[in-house]
Amino acid sequence: MYCPVDRTIELVTISVDGISIEQCGKCNGHWLQHGELARLAQRDANVEPVVSITRLSIRPCPEDGTPLTEVEFPEHSGLRVDVCPKCQGIWLDAYELGQALTLLGRTAPHPKASAPTSSVLDMLARLTGKRRTSS
């Protein structure tokens, strides 16, 4: 499969949360087969946001060559993605995968905040000249 943006670059398979999707190494776009976006968003595959067709795209489907259709996903979000009307695959330009997952309600995991260790607190106290109180 080749990138629909730069048709000379072959897409490579990567794993995101255990789901294999295709990525372009040049433009960092992603190709997701039908249902993969819902699986990444941890949603039922039958739950699809409402989309409105904005225009036909000049980009071909990497799977079957069908011209992609540009849609706003979901409606009034400002995020426009390319969808194949035949196989229902989705092309997401660089950074659009994260935007789409956010719009579908998936939040990124927050790293746990860790308290500084005693030795770090001691060093900071020495550098600032302040006395450290015990906690």
Short mmCIF file of N, CA and C in Angstrom, two decimals, residues 11 14 19 27-28 39 44 47 52 55 67 84 92 96 107 113 120 122 128 132 134:
data_model
loop_
_atom_site.label_atom_id
_atom_site.label_comp_id
_atom_site.label_asym_id
_atom_site.label_seq_id
_atom_site.Cartn_x
_atom_site.Cartn_y
_atom_site.Cartn_z
N LEU A 11 3.47 2.52 2.74
CA LEU A 11 3.05 2.58 4.13
C LEU A 11 3.64 1.42 4.90
N ILE A 14 2.38 -0.31 11.82
CA ILE A 14 2.79 -0.03 13.19
C ILE A 14 1.69 -0.56 14.11
N ILE A 19 -3.24 -2.62 18.10
CA ILE A 19 -3.99 -2.63 16.84
C ILE A 19 -3.04 -2.21 15.73
N CYS A 27 5.10 11.67 5.64
CA CYS A 27 4.15 12.70 6.07
C CYS A 27 3.53 12.41 7.43
N ASN A 28 3.81 11.22 7.99
CA ASN A 28 3.28 10.79 9.28
C ASN A 28 1.77 10.65 9.32
N ARG A 39 -12.07 0.85 17.44
CA ARG A 39 -11.35 -0.01 18.39
C ARG A 39 -10.31 0.78 19.16
N ASP A 44 -17.78 0.87 20.64
CA ASP A 44 -18.46 -0.14 19.85
C ASP A 44 -18.29 0.23 18.38
N VAL A 47 -20.91 2.32 16.72
CA VAL A 47 -21.10 3.71 17.13
C VAL A 47 -20.17 4.57 16.30
N SER A 52 -20.28 14.81 7.83
CA SER A 52 -20.88 15.48 6.69
C SER A 52 -19.84 15.57 5.58
N ARG A 55 -16.30 17.46 0.43
CA ARG A 55 -15.93 17.46 -0.99
C ARG A 55 -15.21 16.18 -1.34
N PRO A 67 -11.25 7.05 -5.34
CA PRO A 67 -11.02 8.40 -4.84
C PRO A 67 -11.65 8.56 -3.45
N CYS A 84 -12.75 6.36 2.41
CA CYS A 84 -13.01 5.63 1.18
C CYS A 84 -14.49 5.23 1.17
N LEU A 92 -5.87 9.66 7.90
CA LEU A 92 -5.69 10.75 8.85
C LEU A 92 -4.32 11.36 8.62
N GLU A 96 -3.80 14.04 13.16
CA GLU A 96 -5.25 13.90 13.16
C GLU A 96 -5.73 12.66 13.92
N THR A 107 -9.59 9.64 26.25
CA THR A 107 -8.63 10.55 26.85
C THR A 107 -7.29 9.86 26.98
N ALA A 113 1.79 11.64 38.98
CA ALA A 113 2.72 12.61 39.53
C ALA A 113 3.42 11.96 40.71
N VAL A 120 16.43 14.57 46.69
CA VAL A 120 16.17 15.70 45.79
C VAL A 120 15.75 16.91 46.60
N ASP A 122 16.56 17.56 49.70
CA ASP A 122 17.75 18.03 50.41
C ASP A 122 18.63 18.87 49.49
N THR A 128 18.97 26.42 47.42
CA THR A 128 18.21 27.65 47.68
C THR A 128 18.57 28.29 49.00
N ARG A 132 14.84 22.76 55.03
CA ARG A 132 13.78 21.82 54.66
C ARG A 132 13.04 21.37 55.90
N SER A 134 10.43 18.70 57.69
CA SER A 134 10.06 17.29 57.53
C SER A 134 8.60 17.19 57.16
#
